[in-house]
Amino acid sequence: MLLTLEHVAKTNWVGPYEKRTLLDVSLSLSAGDFVGIWGGHRSGKSTLLRIAAGLELPDSGVVRFDGVDLTTLSRAKRGDLRLRAIGLVRGEGPQSAEFDVADFVTLPLLAHHSRREGRTRAMELLRQVGIVECHDVKWRNLSDTERALVSLAHGLVRRPSVLLADDPTAGLDALQQAEVVSLLRATALKTGVAIVMTASSMSALNGVHEAFTLSDGRLQQVREPTVGGRVIEFPSGSQSA
């Protein structure tokens, strides 16, 4: 297995109160898997991805990446692992308003590549996700769908083994959601990257290989894995969170 969470638990503070955000959560991914997790507001989706990325440590349980227990690594070594092998998509955009799209997508490469090399790869990624024409556009001038696709390119540009996408379809309509999910499914199939995507709308999970819900801190599988890339279809009455 490429990424494994075993009996992970996490408690966070919400104001003056403790909240048991994750309870005994287990999840395993191999290369090419595409997993979707639906949860309501403050259900723990982002916390789960941060723990999977090594940005946070669980209170208990084990997180393994390619057999290495992340909970035993120093913060610096976890950071190095993220730079090499884990892409995290959060849809926040660049910190500088002056960055154009190509600058933003290039940014994760600058620690180990020249600006020219990084820019070339960024343009390749933008072409792959279908928005290379936006390369010189500022984040504030992008549509919601364009922002989602740029964020995915930013997460994929280092060619990670695992991509963790935090609600990349938020705010999109059904057709736009389908475009983003189709791109992620094709990316997993073509490159072998293992993908975990969270969503606040159940309908956004149409097309994943495995689907889960996260509620009251517990992860529950709601569909069996697909066979041969068959698309999962949810009931038409499924509602957004």
PDB file of C-alpha atoms in Angstrom:
ATOM      1  CA  MET A   1       0.000   0.000   0.000  1.00  0.00           C
ATOM      2  CA  LEU A   2       1.187   3.512  -0.825  1.00  0.00           C
ATOM      3  CA  LEU A   3      -0.689   5.376   1.939  1.00  0.00           C
ATOM      4  CA  THR A   4      -2.273   3.795   5.007  1.00  0.00           C
ATOM      5  CA  LEU A   5      -4.089   5.298   7.970  1.00  0.00           C
ATOM      6  CA  GLU A   6      -4.658   2.821  10.783  1.00  0.00           C
ATOM      7  CA  HIS A   7      -7.051   3.556  13.678  1.00  0.00           C
ATOM      8  CA  VAL A   8      -6.338   7.294  13.541  1.00  0.00           C
ATOM      9  CA  ALA A   9      -7.940   9.501  16.201  1.00  0.00           C
ATOM     10  CA  LYS A  10      -7.724  13.273  16.660  1.00  0.00           C
ATOM     11  CA  THR A  11      -9.239  15.716  19.137  1.00  0.00           C
ATOM     12  CA  ASN A  12      -9.340  19.454  18.413  1.00  0.00           C
ATOM     13  CA  TRP A  13     -10.436  22.483  20.400  1.00  0.00           C
ATOM     14  CA  VAL A  14     -13.517  24.369  19.209  1.00  0.00           C
ATOM     15  CA  GLY A  15     -13.637  27.475  21.376  1.00  0.00           C
ATOM     16  CA  PRO A  16     -13.455  26.312  25.010  1.00  0.00           C
ATOM     17  CA  TYR A  17     -14.571  22.762  24.175  1.00  0.00           C
ATOM     18  CA  GLU A  18     -12.802  19.651  22.975  1.00  0.00           C
ATOM     19  CA  LYS A  19     -14.185  17.992  19.843  1.00  0.00           C
ATOM     20  CA  ARG A  20     -13.359  14.423  18.905  1.00  0.00           C
ATOM     21  CA  THR A  21     -12.779  15.144  15.226  1.00  0.00           C
ATOM     22  CA  LEU A  22     -11.624  11.691  14.084  1.00  0.00           C
ATOM     23  CA  LEU A  23     -12.429   8.375  15.749  1.00  0.00           C
ATOM     24  CA  ASP A  24     -10.688   5.134  14.754  1.00  0.00           C
ATOM     25  CA  VAL A  25     -10.309   6.127  11.077  1.00  0.00           C
ATOM     26  CA  SER A  26      -8.628   3.620   8.757  1.00  0.00           C
ATOM     27  CA  LEU A  27      -7.993   4.030   5.032  1.00  0.00           C
ATOM     28  CA  SER A  28      -5.611   2.449   2.520  1.00  0.00           C
ATOM     29  CA  LEU A  29      -4.580   3.564  -0.973  1.00  0.00           C
ATOM     30  CA  SER A  30      -2.538   1.931  -3.695  1.00  0.00           C
ATOM     31  CA  ALA A  31      -1.108   3.586  -6.806  1.00  0.00           C
ATOM     32  CA  GLY A  32      -3.881   4.692  -9.161  1.00  0.00           C
ATOM     33  CA  ASP A  33      -6.668   4.646  -6.557  1.00  0.00           C
ATOM     34  CA  PHE A  34      -9.189   7.496  -6.577  1.00  0.00           C
ATOM     35  CA  VAL A  35     -11.056   7.829  -3.280  1.00  0.00           C
ATOM     36  CA  GLY A  36     -13.779  10.337  -2.467  1.00  0.00           C
ATOM     37  CA  ILE A  37     -14.852  11.393   1.041  1.00  0.00           C
ATOM     38  CA  TRP A  38     -18.082  13.292   1.660  1.00  0.00           C
ATOM     39  CA  GLY A  39     -18.683  15.187   4.899  1.00  0.00           C
ATOM     40  CA  GLY A  40     -20.603  18.150   6.197  1.00  0.00           C
ATOM     41  CA  HIS A  41     -19.205  21.434   7.492  1.00  0.00           C
ATOM     42  CA  ARG A  42     -16.576  20.836  10.219  1.00  0.00           C
ATOM     43  CA  SER A  43     -16.856  17.076   9.817  1.00  0.00           C
ATOM     44  CA  GLY A  44     -13.064  16.652   9.930  1.00  0.00           C
ATOM     45  CA  LYS A  45     -12.347  16.303   6.200  1.00  0.00           C
ATOM     46  CA  SER A  46      -9.540  18.865   6.176  1.00  0.00           C
ATOM     47  CA  THR A  47      -8.058  17.469   9.385  1.00  0.00           C
ATOM     48  CA  LEU A  48      -7.993  13.998   7.845  1.00  0.00           C
ATOM     49  CA  LEU A  49      -6.086  15.254   4.799  1.00  0.00           C
ATOM     50  CA  ARG A  50      -3.659  17.260   6.916  1.00  0.00           C
ATOM     51  CA  ILE A  51      -2.864  14.150   8.932  1.00  0.00           C
ATOM     52  CA  ALA A  52      -2.461  12.085   5.755  1.00  0.00           C
ATOM     53  CA  ALA A  53      -0.023  14.745   4.471  1.00  0.00           C
ATOM     54  CA  GLY A  54       1.967  14.795   7.708  1.00  0.00           C
ATOM     55  CA  LEU A  55       1.063  18.415   8.458  1.00  0.00           C
ATOM     56  CA  GLU A  56      -0.593  17.286  11.690  1.00  0.00           C
ATOM     57  CA  LEU A  57       0.018  14.231  13.822  1.00  0.00           C
ATOM     58  CA  PRO A  58      -2.834  12.087  15.136  1.00  0.00           C
ATOM     59  CA  ASP A  59      -3.417  11.698  18.864  1.00  0.00           C
ATOM     60  CA  SER A  60      -3.315   7.953  18.294  1.00  0.00           C
ATOM     61  CA  GLY A  61      -3.023   5.574  15.381  1.00  0.00           C
ATOM     62  CA  VAL A  62      -0.483   5.192  12.583  1.00  0.00           C
ATOM     63  CA  VAL A  63      -0.001   6.936   9.237  1.00  0.00           C
ATOM     64  CA  ARG A  64       2.282   5.130   6.794  1.00  0.00           C
ATOM     65  CA  PHE A  65       3.579   6.409   3.475  1.00  0.00           C
ATOM     66  CA  ASP A  66       5.225   3.702   1.375  1.00  0.00           C
ATOM     67  CA  GLY A  67       5.810   1.725   4.568  1.00  0.00           C
ATOM     68  CA  VAL A  68       7.296   4.610   6.581  1.00  0.00           C
ATOM     69  CA  ASP A  69       5.434   5.627   9.757  1.00  0.00           C
ATOM     70  CA  LEU A  70       5.019   9.405   9.497  1.00  0.00           C
ATOM     71  CA  THR A  71       4.336   9.701  13.220  1.00  0.00           C
ATOM     72  CA  THR A  72       7.965   8.694  13.916  1.00  0.00           C
ATOM     73  CA  LEU A  73       9.485  11.323  11.601  1.00  0.00           C
ATOM     74  CA  SER A  74      10.593  14.800  12.585  1.00  0.00           C
ATOM     75  CA  ARG A  75       8.706  17.802  11.225  1.00  0.00           C
ATOM     76  CA  ALA A  76      11.609  18.504   8.844  1.00  0.00           C
ATOM     77  CA  LYS A  77      11.583  14.977   7.441  1.00  0.00           C
ATOM     78  CA  ARG A  78       7.808  15.063   7.014  1.00  0.00           C
ATOM     79  CA  GLY A  79       8.209  18.355   5.165  1.00  0.00           C
ATOM     80  CA  ASP A  80      10.841  16.835   2.892  1.00  0.00           C
ATOM     81  CA  LEU A  81       8.521  13.914   2.154  1.00  0.00           C
ATOM     82  CA  ARG A  82       5.723  16.299   1.171  1.00  0.00           C
ATOM     83  CA  LEU A  83       8.049  18.154  -1.177  1.00  0.00           C
ATOM     84  CA  ARG A  84       9.053  14.912  -2.853  1.00  0.00           C
ATOM     85  CA  ALA A  85       5.914  12.825  -2.957  1.00  0.00           C
ATOM     86  CA  ILE A  86       2.690  14.384  -1.587  1.00  0.00           C
ATOM     87  CA  GLY A  87       0.596  17.017  -3.316  1.00  0.00           C
ATOM     88  CA  LEU A  88      -1.932  18.939  -1.207  1.00  0.00           C
ATOM     89  CA  VAL A  89      -4.670  20.944  -2.949  1.00  0.00           C
ATOM     90  CA  ARG A  90      -6.524  23.499  -0.816  1.00  0.00           C
ATOM     91  CA  GLY A  91      -7.821  26.029  -3.331  1.00  0.00           C
ATOM     92  CA  GLU A  92      -6.393  29.041  -1.483  1.00  0.00           C
ATOM     93  CA  GLY A  93      -4.533  30.538  -4.397  1.00  0.00           C
ATOM     94  CA  PRO A  94      -1.223  32.450  -4.283  1.00  0.00           C
ATOM     95  CA  GLN A  95      -0.295  34.613  -1.308  1.00  0.00           C
ATOM     96  CA  SER A  96       0.830  37.399  -3.637  1.00  0.00           C
ATOM     97  CA  ALA A  97      -1.860  39.075  -5.721  1.00  0.00           C
ATOM     98  CA  GLU A  98       0.815  39.835  -8.329  1.00  0.00           C
ATOM     99  CA  PHE A  99       1.428  36.169  -9.154  1.00  0.00           C
ATOM    100  CA  ASP A 100      -0.073  35.022 -12.418  1.00  0.00           C
ATOM    101  CA  VAL A 101      -1.278  31.446 -12.917  1.00  0.00           C
ATOM    102  CA  ALA A 102       2.012  30.134 -14.311  1.00  0.00           C
ATOM    103  CA  ASP A 103       3.969  31.705 -11.420  1.00  0.00           C
ATOM    104  CA  PHE A 104       1.662  30.014  -8.901  1.00  0.00           C
ATOM    105  CA  VAL A 105       1.921  26.585 -10.523  1.00  0.00           C
ATOM    106  CA  THR A 106       5.704  26.938 -10.829  1.00  0.00           C
ATOM    107  CA  LEU A 107       6.187  27.824  -7.150  1.00  0.00           C
ATOM    108  CA  PRO A 108       6.426  24.258  -5.695  1.00  0.00           C
ATOM    109  CA  LEU A 109       9.329  23.471  -8.057  1.00  0.00           C
ATOM    110  CA  LEU A 110      11.626  26.395  -7.294  1.00  0.00           C
ATOM    111  CA  ALA A 111      13.407  24.693  -4.380  1.00  0.00           C
ATOM    112  CA  HIS A 112      14.934  22.076  -6.696  1.00  0.00           C
ATOM    113  CA  HIS A 113      14.543  23.409 -10.241  1.00  0.00           C
ATOM    114  CA  SER A 114      15.481  26.551 -12.104  1.00  0.00           C
ATOM    115  CA  ARG A 115      12.731  29.035 -12.821  1.00  0.00           C
ATOM    116  CA  ARG A 116      12.937  28.157 -16.517  1.00  0.00           C
ATOM    117  CA  GLU A 117      12.588  24.416 -15.860  1.00  0.00           C
ATOM    118  CA  GLY A 118       9.745  25.041 -13.441  1.00  0.00           C
ATOM    119  CA  ARG A 119       7.931  27.323 -15.846  1.00  0.00           C
ATOM    120  CA  THR A 120       8.178  24.724 -18.619  1.00  0.00           C
ATOM    121  CA  ARG A 121       6.671  22.020 -16.432  1.00  0.00           C
ATOM    122  CA  ALA A 122       3.984  24.394 -15.163  1.00  0.00           C
ATOM    123  CA  MET A 123       2.910  25.137 -18.719  1.00  0.00           C
ATOM    124  CA  GLU A 124       2.755  21.394 -19.421  1.00  0.00           C
ATOM    125  CA  LEU A 125       0.454  20.893 -16.413  1.00  0.00           C
ATOM    126  CA  LEU A 126      -1.763  23.808 -17.383  1.00  0.00           C
ATOM    127  CA  ARG A 127      -2.075  22.299 -20.848  1.00  0.00           C
ATOM    128  CA  GLN A 128      -2.969  18.911 -19.349  1.00  0.00           C
ATOM    129  CA  VAL A 129      -5.749  20.344 -17.189  1.00  0.00           C
ATOM    130  CA  GLY A 130      -7.049  22.339 -20.150  1.00  0.00           C
ATOM    131  CA  ILE A 131      -6.419  25.947 -19.148  1.00  0.00           C
ATOM    132  CA  VAL A 132      -3.032  26.838 -20.618  1.00  0.00           C
ATOM    133  CA  GLU A 133      -4.644  29.964 -22.076  1.00  0.00           C
ATOM    134  CA  CYS A 134      -4.924  31.276 -18.481  1.00  0.00           C
ATOM    135  CA  HIS A 135      -1.176  31.125 -17.844  1.00  0.00           C
ATOM    136  CA  ASP A 136      -0.769  34.907 -17.555  1.00  0.00           C
ATOM    137  CA  VAL A 137      -4.051  35.621 -15.732  1.00  0.00           C
ATOM    138  CA  LYS A 138      -4.133  36.756 -12.084  1.00  0.00           C
ATOM    139  CA  TRP A 139      -5.964  34.544  -9.559  1.00  0.00           C
ATOM    140  CA  ARG A 140      -8.565  37.236  -8.835  1.00  0.00           C
ATOM    141  CA  ASN A 141      -9.641  37.199 -12.489  1.00  0.00           C
ATOM    142  CA  LEU A 142     -10.218  33.437 -12.738  1.00  0.00           C
ATOM    143  CA  SER A 143     -13.622  31.755 -12.678  1.00  0.00           C
ATOM    144  CA  ASP A 144     -14.408  29.215  -9.943  1.00  0.00           C
ATOM    145  CA  THR A 145     -13.781  26.304 -12.320  1.00  0.00           C
ATOM    146  CA  GLU A 146     -10.489  27.819 -13.504  1.00  0.00           C
ATOM    147  CA  ARG A 147      -9.365  28.255  -9.895  1.00  0.00           C
ATOM    148  CA  ALA A 148     -10.145  24.600  -9.171  1.00  0.00           C
ATOM    149  CA  LEU A 149      -8.132  23.452 -12.198  1.00  0.00           C
ATOM    150  CA  VAL A 150      -5.205  25.774 -11.420  1.00  0.00           C
ATOM    151  CA  SER A 151      -5.124  24.440  -7.847  1.00  0.00           C
ATOM    152  CA  LEU A 152      -4.976  20.886  -9.184  1.00  0.00           C
ATOM    153  CA  ALA A 153      -2.114  21.823 -11.500  1.00  0.00           C
ATOM    154  CA  HIS A 154      -0.307  23.403  -8.536  1.00  0.00           C
ATOM    155  CA  GLY A 155      -0.717  20.149  -6.585  1.00  0.00           C
ATOM    156  CA  LEU A 156       0.343  17.892  -9.457  1.00  0.00           C
ATOM    157  CA  VAL A 157       3.313  19.858 -10.802  1.00  0.00           C
ATOM    158  CA  ARG A 158       5.844  18.023  -8.591  1.00  0.00           C
ATOM    159  CA  ARG A 159       4.518  14.701  -9.946  1.00  0.00           C
ATOM    160  CA  PRO A 160       3.590  13.382  -6.498  1.00  0.00           C
ATOM    161  CA  SER A 161       2.799   9.777  -5.658  1.00  0.00           C
ATOM    162  CA  VAL A 162      -0.245  10.900  -3.621  1.00  0.00           C
ATOM    163  CA  LEU A 163      -2.567  13.856  -4.261  1.00  0.00           C
ATOM    164  CA  LEU A 164      -4.798  15.069  -1.418  1.00  0.00           C
ATOM    165  CA  ALA A 165      -7.482  17.440  -2.739  1.00  0.00           C
ATOM    166  CA  ASP A 166      -9.519  19.311  -0.131  1.00  0.00           C
ATOM    167  CA  ASP A 167     -12.996  19.960  -1.575  1.00  0.00           C
ATOM    168  CA  PRO A 168     -11.808  20.944  -5.076  1.00  0.00           C
ATOM    169  CA  THR A 169     -15.416  21.072  -6.352  1.00  0.00           C
ATOM    170  CA  ALA A 170     -16.698  23.502  -3.699  1.00  0.00           C
ATOM    171  CA  GLY A 171     -18.966  26.141  -5.198  1.00  0.00           C
ATOM    172  CA  LEU A 172     -19.168  24.458  -8.613  1.00  0.00           C
ATOM    173  CA  ASP A 173     -22.341  23.364 -10.359  1.00  0.00           C
ATOM    174  CA  ALA A 174     -22.956  19.747 -11.413  1.00  0.00           C
ATOM    175  CA  LEU A 175     -21.323  20.073 -14.833  1.00  0.00           C
ATOM    176  CA  GLN A 176     -18.278  21.841 -13.401  1.00  0.00           C
ATOM    177  CA  GLN A 177     -17.975  19.197 -10.669  1.00  0.00           C
ATOM    178  CA  ALA A 178     -18.073  16.471 -13.303  1.00  0.00           C
ATOM    179  CA  GLU A 179     -15.271  18.207 -15.246  1.00  0.00           C
ATOM    180  CA  VAL A 180     -12.980  18.307 -12.206  1.00  0.00           C
ATOM    181  CA  VAL A 181     -13.735  14.717 -11.146  1.00  0.00           C
ATOM    182  CA  SER A 182     -13.252  13.435 -14.695  1.00  0.00           C
ATOM    183  CA  LEU A 183      -9.849  15.112 -14.800  1.00  0.00           C
ATOM    184  CA  LEU A 184      -8.835  13.563 -11.477  1.00  0.00           C
ATOM    185  CA  ARG A 185     -10.015  10.103 -12.540  1.00  0.00           C
ATOM    186  CA  ALA A 186      -8.084  10.343 -15.799  1.00  0.00           C
ATOM    187  CA  THR A 187      -4.981  11.561 -13.941  1.00  0.00           C
ATOM    188  CA  ALA A 188      -5.081   8.596 -11.547  1.00  0.00           C
ATOM    189  CA  LEU A 189      -5.481   6.196 -14.466  1.00  0.00           C
ATOM    190  CA  LYS A 190      -2.776   7.750 -16.648  1.00  0.00           C
ATOM    191  CA  THR A 191      -0.092   8.577 -14.078  1.00  0.00           C
ATOM    192  CA  GLY A 192      -0.770   6.107 -11.252  1.00  0.00           C
ATOM    193  CA  VAL A 193      -1.000   8.865  -8.640  1.00  0.00           C
ATOM    194  CA  ALA A 194      -3.215   7.873  -5.697  1.00  0.00           C
ATOM    195  CA  ILE A 195      -5.871  10.525  -5.087  1.00  0.00           C
ATOM    196  CA  VAL A 196      -8.041  11.354  -2.081  1.00  0.00           C
ATOM    197  CA  MET A 197     -10.677  14.003  -2.768  1.00  0.00           C
ATOM    198  CA  THR A 198     -13.008  15.411  -0.129  1.00  0.00           C
ATOM    199  CA  ALA A 199     -16.341  16.983  -1.031  1.00  0.00           C
ATOM    200  CA  SER A 200     -19.163  18.830   0.676  1.00  0.00           C
ATOM    201  CA  SER A 201     -21.626  17.647  -1.983  1.00  0.00           C
ATOM    202  CA  MET A 202     -22.453  13.953  -2.326  1.00  0.00           C
ATOM    203  CA  SER A 203     -23.053  14.356  -6.054  1.00  0.00           C
ATOM    204  CA  ALA A 204     -19.420  15.438  -6.487  1.00  0.00           C
ATOM    205  CA  LEU A 205     -18.324  11.868  -5.753  1.00  0.00           C
ATOM    206  CA  ASN A 206     -19.798  10.491  -8.982  1.00  0.00           C
ATOM    207  CA  GLY A 207     -16.829   8.926 -10.747  1.00  0.00           C
ATOM    208  CA  VAL A 208     -14.562   7.995  -7.819  1.00  0.00           C
ATOM    209  CA  HIS A 209     -13.347   4.410  -7.386  1.00  0.00           C
ATOM    210  CA  GLU A 210     -14.328   4.247  -3.716  1.00  0.00           C
ATOM    211  CA  ALA A 211     -16.627   6.570  -1.782  1.00  0.00           C
ATOM    212  CA  PHE A 212     -16.815   7.200   1.961  1.00  0.00           C
ATOM    213  CA  THR A 213     -18.738   9.417   4.337  1.00  0.00           C
ATOM    214  CA  LEU A 214     -17.150  11.137   7.338  1.00  0.00           C
ATOM    215  CA  SER A 215     -19.636  11.841  10.112  1.00  0.00           C
ATOM    216  CA  ASP A 216     -19.262  12.057  13.900  1.00  0.00           C
ATOM    217  CA  GLY A 217     -15.567  11.341  13.385  1.00  0.00           C
ATOM    218  CA  ARG A 218     -16.123   7.983  11.725  1.00  0.00           C
ATOM    219  CA  LEU A 219     -15.303   6.997   8.150  1.00  0.00           C
ATOM    220  CA  GLN A 220     -17.853   4.710   6.510  1.00  0.00           C
ATOM    221  CA  GLN A 221     -17.623   3.179   3.049  1.00  0.00           C
ATOM    222  CA  VAL A 222     -20.758   3.771   0.994  1.00  0.00           C
ATOM    223  CA  ARG A 223     -19.813   1.977  -2.210  1.00  0.00           C
ATOM    224  CA  GLU A 224     -17.629  -0.964  -3.089  1.00  0.00           C
ATOM    225  CA  PRO A 225     -14.555  -0.277  -5.261  1.00  0.00           C
ATOM    226  CA  THR A 226     -15.272   0.011  -8.966  1.00  0.00           C
ATOM    227  CA  VAL A 227     -14.126  -2.694 -11.356  1.00  0.00           C
ATOM    228  CA  GLY A 228     -12.173  -1.610 -14.413  1.00  0.00           C
ATOM    229  CA  GLY A 229     -12.748   2.079 -13.707  1.00  0.00           C
ATOM    230  CA  ARG A 230     -16.559   1.832 -13.776  1.00  0.00           C
ATOM    231  CA  VAL A 231     -18.166   5.066 -12.602  1.00  0.00           C
ATOM    232  CA  ILE A 232     -20.068   4.990  -9.304  1.00  0.00           C
ATOM    233  CA  GLU A 233     -23.563   6.386  -9.624  1.00  0.00           C
ATOM    234  CA  PHE A 234     -25.284   7.850  -6.566  1.00  0.00           C
ATOM    235  CA  PRO A 235     -29.045   8.082  -6.140  1.00  0.00           C
ATOM    236  CA  SER A 236     -30.491  11.154  -7.828  1.00  0.00           C
ATOM    237  CA  GLY A 237     -31.931  12.286  -4.515  1.00  0.00           C
ATOM    238  CA  SER A 238     -28.541  12.722  -2.832  1.00  0.00           C
ATOM    239  CA  GLN A 239     -28.306  16.148  -1.233  1.00  0.00           C
ATOM    240  CA  SER A 240     -25.446  18.544  -0.696  1.00  0.00           C
ATOM    241  CA  ALA A 241     -24.208  19.070   2.836  1.00  0.00           C
TER     242      ALA A 241
END
